């Protein structure tokens, strides 16, 4: 017994204990639910069988039923628009800001750091603020756009079917932009300065320097940022209940929020689980890209 | 423009960019100070004519904010405690070794980090229901949210541990310290700042937790402030000064903590997220 205790205290046992506790917790509360989710997608899970341990299996019925839902393709399309729109906005604006703040001027890193407040705010508060900014009648964004002459009449961001998904995208770009900028700034700072000096001596202009030095040197960082952006966008949930609730008529609904609605508003837990399994496959793809890009980062 | 003026010109541009970016926060505070008619003035006033903070005590009482905020603190505190206690040791071991099993462990942690809460909420709800944990909804939310927060914490704290020189620990072992002793007396104190920053980040994000609380906690007396906010938010909401005052009360402590700790948070994030 005391040998065992010594092994725990002084040997590898101590490490196994430390990792084991965390892994056990994660297996119980993340691994097991994940597998349970797949199981549920093949079962009949409704209000009556919710508390039952052994539920009837229904094969692929849930999958067939989900694909046959009238909103399925709309939600799929919205998810792609949401992911693509959010990522493009976050990345392009984040990169532009990162390049700007990479210049040498007083206060650069402090001001850049301030941008990150958007990232630590509760998603629901961010949604609430943007809900007011994007309001159709009295929202300040419409006032600004009109005074700049960009639009002639008010856009009803949240209730116009053509704009509702963009209302959530705009809020999500604001939310994720700072984190993109921060990671890209780290990548920029790691590029050796003498490369630029040499290129400048050779007569390369700013665009050529960006194209031949910055972009190639940033490739691993860009890979990591894009895949983190994809993962973060797929994880976004809080903005939907705060802004549009997926409406009007599901024109701003995406897979994550739809899955939750199926389970917790329609109590169709089987379909909810089925949609989340589909979504997990999408996330799995994104994370394989992420792990591959971070590998390069560590070795490079 | 001569070279000497360029940095100051850039500083002005930077401040302008920050002002545009942070405008939504400013708009939240300004709106909360406006009175009824000024709310819907056209064109809107960018500085309230008669700033009236009267809405704050009113919202505080009417929306039962003390109860909601207490629940937020309880939930965030529980999440942080579990995450720090279990996650720190895990991060330490993952930082110390380099072999196949550690790579596998790290891969699993990274995979768990990417799981969206909306994928996990249905199985967790049904599973908690079966084992009777839904009778203790706040505990259930703490467990679920801690599992969500831990992978991120582990990845960040692992980077902190990697910056602690191994030689110090080995010297302590040579001097006759046990492994436990070396961990607690040498490694932990050196990594303390990094762990503290990550713990604060964990607390901040758990303080805003919404999806698990909304799905699992039915009774308003146990719900956190995020669910309380969603109660009067929606596509058709109009009570904007109350919503903004509620948001301001909810978010100001986080903003203050962030501004105070900004440098540490930024450096902690950059060291962990890309490695």
PDB file of N, CA, C and O in Angstrom, chain B residues 84 88 153 156-161 163-164 184 186-202 261-269 271:
ATOM      1  N   UNK B  84     -10.381  25.028 -13.036  1.00  0.00           N
ATOM      2  CA  UNK B  84      -9.021  25.282 -12.564  1.00  0.00           C
ATOM      3  C   UNK B  84      -8.479  24.053 -11.849  1.00  0.00           C
ATOM      4  O   UNK B  84      -7.342  23.618 -12.089  1.00  0.00           O
ATOM      5  N   UNK B  88      -5.752  22.383 -14.429  1.00  0.00           N
ATOM      6  CA  UNK B  88      -4.361  22.773 -14.229  1.00  0.00           C
ATOM      7  C   UNK B  88      -3.428  21.562 -14.277  1.00  0.00           C
ATOM      8  O   UNK B  88      -2.412  21.572 -14.973  1.00  0.00           O
ATOM      9  N   UNK B 153      -9.187  26.144 -21.448  1.00  0.00           N
ATOM     10  CA  UNK B 153      -8.321  26.431 -20.304  1.00  0.00           C
ATOM     11  C   UNK B 153      -7.046  25.594 -20.382  1.00  0.00           C
ATOM     12  O   UNK B 153      -5.938  26.096 -20.196  1.00  0.00           O
ATOM     13  N   UNK B 156      -4.599  26.846 -23.052  1.00  0.00           N
ATOM     14  CA  UNK B 156      -3.915  28.092 -22.673  1.00  0.00           C
ATOM     15  C   UNK B 156      -2.922  27.867 -21.539  1.00  0.00           C
ATOM     16  O   UNK B 156      -1.798  28.353 -21.585  1.00  0.00           O
ATOM     17  N   UNK B 157      -3.331  27.114 -20.497  1.00  0.00           N
ATOM     18  CA  UNK B 157      -2.450  26.933 -19.344  1.00  0.00           C
ATOM     19  C   UNK B 157      -1.258  26.049 -19.720  1.00  0.00           C
ATOM     20  O   UNK B 157      -0.157  26.215 -19.186  1.00  0.00           O
ATOM     21  N   UNK B 158      -1.472  25.132 -20.645  1.00  0.00           N
ATOM     22  CA  UNK B 158      -0.361  24.303 -21.112  1.00  0.00           C
ATOM     23  C   UNK B 158       0.768  25.184 -21.655  1.00  0.00           C
ATOM     24  O   UNK B 158       1.952  24.939 -21.389  1.00  0.00           O
ATOM     25  N   UNK B 159       0.388  26.237 -22.397  1.00  0.00           N
ATOM     26  CA  UNK B 159       1.398  27.153 -22.924  1.00  0.00           C
ATOM     27  C   UNK B 159       2.149  27.835 -21.788  1.00  0.00           C
ATOM     28  O   UNK B 159       3.355  28.053 -21.872  1.00  0.00           O
ATOM     29  N   UNK B 160       1.445  28.159 -20.697  1.00  0.00           N
ATOM     30  CA  UNK B 160       2.104  28.771 -19.538  1.00  0.00           C
ATOM     31  C   UNK B 160       3.118  27.816 -18.926  1.00  0.00           C
ATOM     32  O   UNK B 160       4.254  28.190 -18.623  1.00  0.00           O
ATOM     33  N   UNK B 161       2.708  26.558 -18.735  1.00  0.00           N
ATOM     34  CA  UNK B 161       3.611  25.582 -18.129  1.00  0.00           C
ATOM     35  C   UNK B 161       4.834  25.336 -19.008  1.00  0.00           C
ATOM     36  O   UNK B 161       5.921  25.066 -18.511  1.00  0.00           O
ATOM     37  N   UNK B 163       6.435  27.421 -20.569  1.00  0.00           N
ATOM     38  CA  UNK B 163       7.430  28.474 -20.393  1.00  0.00           C
ATOM     39  C   UNK B 163       8.141  28.389 -19.043  1.00  0.00           C
ATOM     40  O   UNK B 163       9.044  29.159 -18.771  1.00  0.00           O
ATOM     41  N   UNK B 164       7.728  27.442 -18.179  1.00  0.00           N
ATOM     42  CA  UNK B 164       8.446  27.248 -16.913  1.00  0.00           C
ATOM     43  C   UNK B 164       9.622  26.305 -17.179  1.00  0.00           C
ATOM     44  O   UNK B 164       9.422  25.199 -17.665  1.00  0.00           O
ATOM     45  N   UNK B 184       3.945  21.561  -6.317  1.00  0.00           N
ATOM     46  CA  UNK B 184       3.256  22.608  -5.569  1.00  0.00           C
ATOM     47  C   UNK B 184       4.174  23.747  -5.148  1.00  0.00           C
ATOM     48  O   UNK B 184       3.731  24.884  -5.061  1.00  0.00           O
ATOM     49  N   UNK B 186       7.348  24.579  -6.565  1.00  0.00           N
ATOM     50  CA  UNK B 186       8.177  25.215  -7.604  1.00  0.00           C
ATOM     51  C   UNK B 186       7.341  25.571  -8.835  1.00  0.00           C
ATOM     52  O   UNK B 186       7.259  26.731  -9.253  1.00  0.00           O
ATOM     53  N   UNK B 187       6.674  24.568  -9.427  1.00  0.00           N
ATOM     54  CA  UNK B 187       6.034  24.783 -10.730  1.00  0.00           C
ATOM     55  C   UNK B 187       4.813  25.682 -10.616  1.00  0.00           C
ATOM     56  O   UNK B 187       4.674  26.667 -11.347  1.00  0.00           O
ATOM     57  N   UNK B 188       3.918  25.351  -9.681  1.00  0.00           N
ATOM     58  CA  UNK B 188       2.679  26.130  -9.554  1.00  0.00           C
ATOM     59  C   UNK B 188       2.930  27.612  -9.288  1.00  0.00           C
ATOM     60  O   UNK B 188       2.345  28.462  -9.955  1.00  0.00           O
ATOM     61  N   UNK B 189       3.812  27.947  -8.304  1.00  0.00           N
ATOM     62  CA  UNK B 189       4.029  29.377  -8.060  1.00  0.00           C
ATOM     63  C   UNK B 189       4.543  30.120  -9.295  1.00  0.00           C
ATOM     64  O   UNK B 189       4.172  31.257  -9.542  1.00  0.00           O
ATOM     65  N   UNK B 190       5.403  29.435 -10.099  1.00  0.00           N
ATOM     66  CA  UNK B 190       5.941  30.102 -11.278  1.00  0.00           C
ATOM     67  C   UNK B 190       4.877  30.300 -12.351  1.00  0.00           C
ATOM     68  O   UNK B 190       4.935  31.236 -13.141  1.00  0.00           O
ATOM     69  N   UNK B 191       3.906  29.395 -12.409  1.00  0.00           N
ATOM     70  CA  UNK B 191       2.870  29.490 -13.440  1.00  0.00           C
ATOM     71  C   UNK B 191       1.644  30.237 -12.931  1.00  0.00           C
ATOM     72  O   UNK B 191       0.651  30.361 -13.661  1.00  0.00           O
ATOM     73  N   UNK B 192       1.719  30.730 -11.681  1.00  0.00           N
ATOM     74  CA  UNK B 192       0.533  31.269 -11.026  1.00  0.00           C
ATOM     75  C   UNK B 192      -0.160  32.359 -11.831  1.00  0.00           C
ATOM     76  O   UNK B 192      -1.373  32.352 -12.010  1.00  0.00           O
ATOM     77  N   UNK B 193       0.638  33.307 -12.350  1.00  0.00           N
ATOM     78  CA  UNK B 193       0.024  34.420 -13.072  1.00  0.00           C
ATOM     79  C   UNK B 193      -0.745  33.953 -14.294  1.00  0.00           C
ATOM     80  O   UNK B 193      -1.869  34.399 -14.538  1.00  0.00           O
ATOM     81  N   UNK B 194      -0.119  33.056 -15.068  1.00  0.00           N
ATOM     82  CA  UNK B 194      -0.788  32.549 -16.253  1.00  0.00           C
ATOM     83  C   UNK B 194      -2.078  31.829 -15.910  1.00  0.00           C
ATOM     84  O   UNK B 194      -3.108  32.004 -16.571  1.00  0.00           O
ATOM     85  N   UNK B 195      -2.027  31.011 -14.857  1.00  0.00           N
ATOM     86  CA  UNK B 195      -3.220  30.265 -14.447  1.00  0.00           C
ATOM     87  C   UNK B 195      -4.317  31.235 -14.024  1.00  0.00           C
ATOM     88  O   UNK B 195      -5.485  31.066 -14.362  1.00  0.00           O
ATOM     89  N   UNK B 196      -3.899  32.284 -13.281  1.00  0.00           N
ATOM     90  CA  UNK B 196      -4.874  33.261 -12.788  1.00  0.00           C
ATOM     91  C   UNK B 196      -5.590  33.955 -13.956  1.00  0.00           C
ATOM     92  O   UNK B 196      -6.825  34.091 -13.946  1.00  0.00           O
ATOM     93  N   UNK B 197      -4.828  34.359 -14.966  1.00  0.00           N
ATOM     94  CA  UNK B 197      -5.430  35.037 -16.118  1.00  0.00           C
ATOM     95  C   UNK B 197      -6.414  34.104 -16.824  1.00  0.00           C
ATOM     96  O   UNK B 197      -7.536  34.500 -17.179  1.00  0.00           O
ATOM     97  N   UNK B 198      -5.999  32.846 -17.009  1.00  0.00           N
ATOM     98  CA  UNK B 198      -6.885  31.894 -17.678  1.00  0.00           C
ATOM     99  C   UNK B 198      -8.128  31.625 -16.834  1.00  0.00           C
ATOM    100  O   UNK B 198      -9.225  31.432 -17.372  1.00  0.00           O
ATOM    101  N   UNK B 199      -7.963  31.608 -15.507  1.00  0.00           N
ATOM    102  CA  UNK B 199      -9.109  31.408 -14.632  1.00  0.00           C
ATOM    103  C   UNK B 199     -10.086  32.571 -14.778  1.00  0.00           C
ATOM    104  O   UNK B 199     -11.304  32.380 -14.825  1.00  0.00           O
ATOM    105  N   UNK B 200      -9.536  33.792 -14.873  1.00  0.00           N
ATOM    106  CA  UNK B 200     -10.407  34.962 -15.027  1.00  0.00           C
ATOM    107  C   UNK B 200     -11.150  34.916 -16.361  1.00  0.00           C
ATOM    108  O   UNK B 200     -12.343  35.209 -16.440  1.00  0.00           O
ATOM    109  N   UNK B 201     -10.429  34.501 -17.424  1.00  0.00           N
ATOM    110  CA  UNK B 201     -11.077  34.359 -18.730  1.00  0.00           C
ATOM    111  C   UNK B 201     -12.209  33.329 -18.658  1.00  0.00           C
ATOM    112  O   UNK B 201     -13.285  33.535 -19.211  1.00  0.00           O
ATOM    113  N   UNK B 202     -11.937  32.225 -17.955  1.00  0.00           N
ATOM    114  CA  UNK B 202     -12.962  31.188 -17.794  1.00  0.00           C
ATOM    115  C   UNK B 202     -14.173  31.748 -17.073  1.00  0.00           C
ATOM    116  O   UNK B 202     -15.321  31.527 -17.469  1.00  0.00           O
ATOM    117  N   UNK B 261      -6.915  44.177 -16.738  1.00  0.00           N
ATOM    118  CA  UNK B 261      -6.021  43.043 -16.980  1.00  0.00           C
ATOM    119  C   UNK B 261      -5.623  42.905 -18.440  1.00  0.00           C
ATOM    120  O   UNK B 261      -5.057  41.889 -18.836  1.00  0.00           O
ATOM    121  N   UNK B 262      -5.936  43.928 -19.241  1.00  0.00           N
ATOM    122  CA  UNK B 262      -5.822  43.798 -20.703  1.00  0.00           C
ATOM    123  C   UNK B 262      -4.501  43.189 -21.161  1.00  0.00           C
ATOM    124  O   UNK B 262      -4.482  42.213 -21.899  1.00  0.00           O
ATOM    125  N   UNK B 263      -3.396  43.744 -20.698  1.00  0.00           N
ATOM    126  CA  UNK B 263      -2.097  43.291 -21.184  1.00  0.00           C
ATOM    127  C   UNK B 263      -1.876  41.809 -20.927  1.00  0.00           C
ATOM    128  O   UNK B 263      -1.427  41.059 -21.790  1.00  0.00           O
ATOM    129  N   UNK B 264      -2.200  41.390 -19.692  1.00  0.00           N
ATOM    130  CA  UNK B 264      -1.981  39.980 -19.343  1.00  0.00           C
ATOM    131  C   UNK B 264      -2.888  39.077 -20.165  1.00  0.00           C
ATOM    132  O   UNK B 264      -2.477  38.015 -20.634  1.00  0.00           O
ATOM    133  N   UNK B 265      -4.153  39.480 -20.317  1.00  0.00           N
ATOM    134  CA  UNK B 265      -5.088  38.643 -21.064  1.00  0.00           C
ATOM    135  C   UNK B 265      -4.613  38.478 -22.502  1.00  0.00           C
ATOM    136  O   UNK B 265      -4.559  37.369 -23.032  1.00  0.00           O
ATOM    137  N   UNK B 266      -4.213  39.590 -23.116  1.00  0.00           N
ATOM    138  CA  UNK B 266      -3.785  39.521 -24.510  1.00  0.00           C
ATOM    139  C   UNK B 266      -2.556  38.633 -24.660  1.00  0.00           C
ATOM    140  O   UNK B 266      -2.492  37.783 -25.547  1.00  0.00           O
ATOM    141  N   UNK B 267      -1.577  38.791 -23.732  1.00  0.00           N
ATOM    142  CA  UNK B 267      -0.377  37.972 -23.890  1.00  0.00           C
ATOM    143  C   UNK B 267      -0.677  36.504 -23.592  1.00  0.00           C
ATOM    144  O   UNK B 267      -0.135  35.609 -24.237  1.00  0.00           O
ATOM    145  N   UNK B 268      -1.565  36.247 -22.632  1.00  0.00           N
ATOM    146  CA  UNK B 268      -1.931  34.867 -22.344  1.00  0.00           C
ATOM    147  C   UNK B 268      -2.620  34.206 -23.519  1.00  0.00           C
ATOM    148  O   UNK B 268      -2.346  33.056 -23.861  1.00  0.00           O
ATOM    149  N   UNK B 269      -3.491  34.955 -24.175  1.00  0.00           N
ATOM    150  CA  UNK B 269      -4.217  34.409 -25.320  1.00  0.00           C
ATOM    151  C   UNK B 269      -3.283  34.118 -26.483  1.00  0.00           C
ATOM    152  O   UNK B 269      -3.356  33.075 -27.111  1.00  0.00           O
ATOM    153  N   UNK B 271      -0.140  33.483 -26.504  1.00  0.00           N
ATOM    154  CA  UNK B 271       0.819  32.394 -26.334  1.00  0.00           C
ATOM    155  C   UNK B 271       0.133  31.044 -26.460  1.00  0.00           C
ATOM    156  O   UNK B 271       0.745  30.070 -26.858  1.00  0.00           O
TER     157      UNK B 271
END
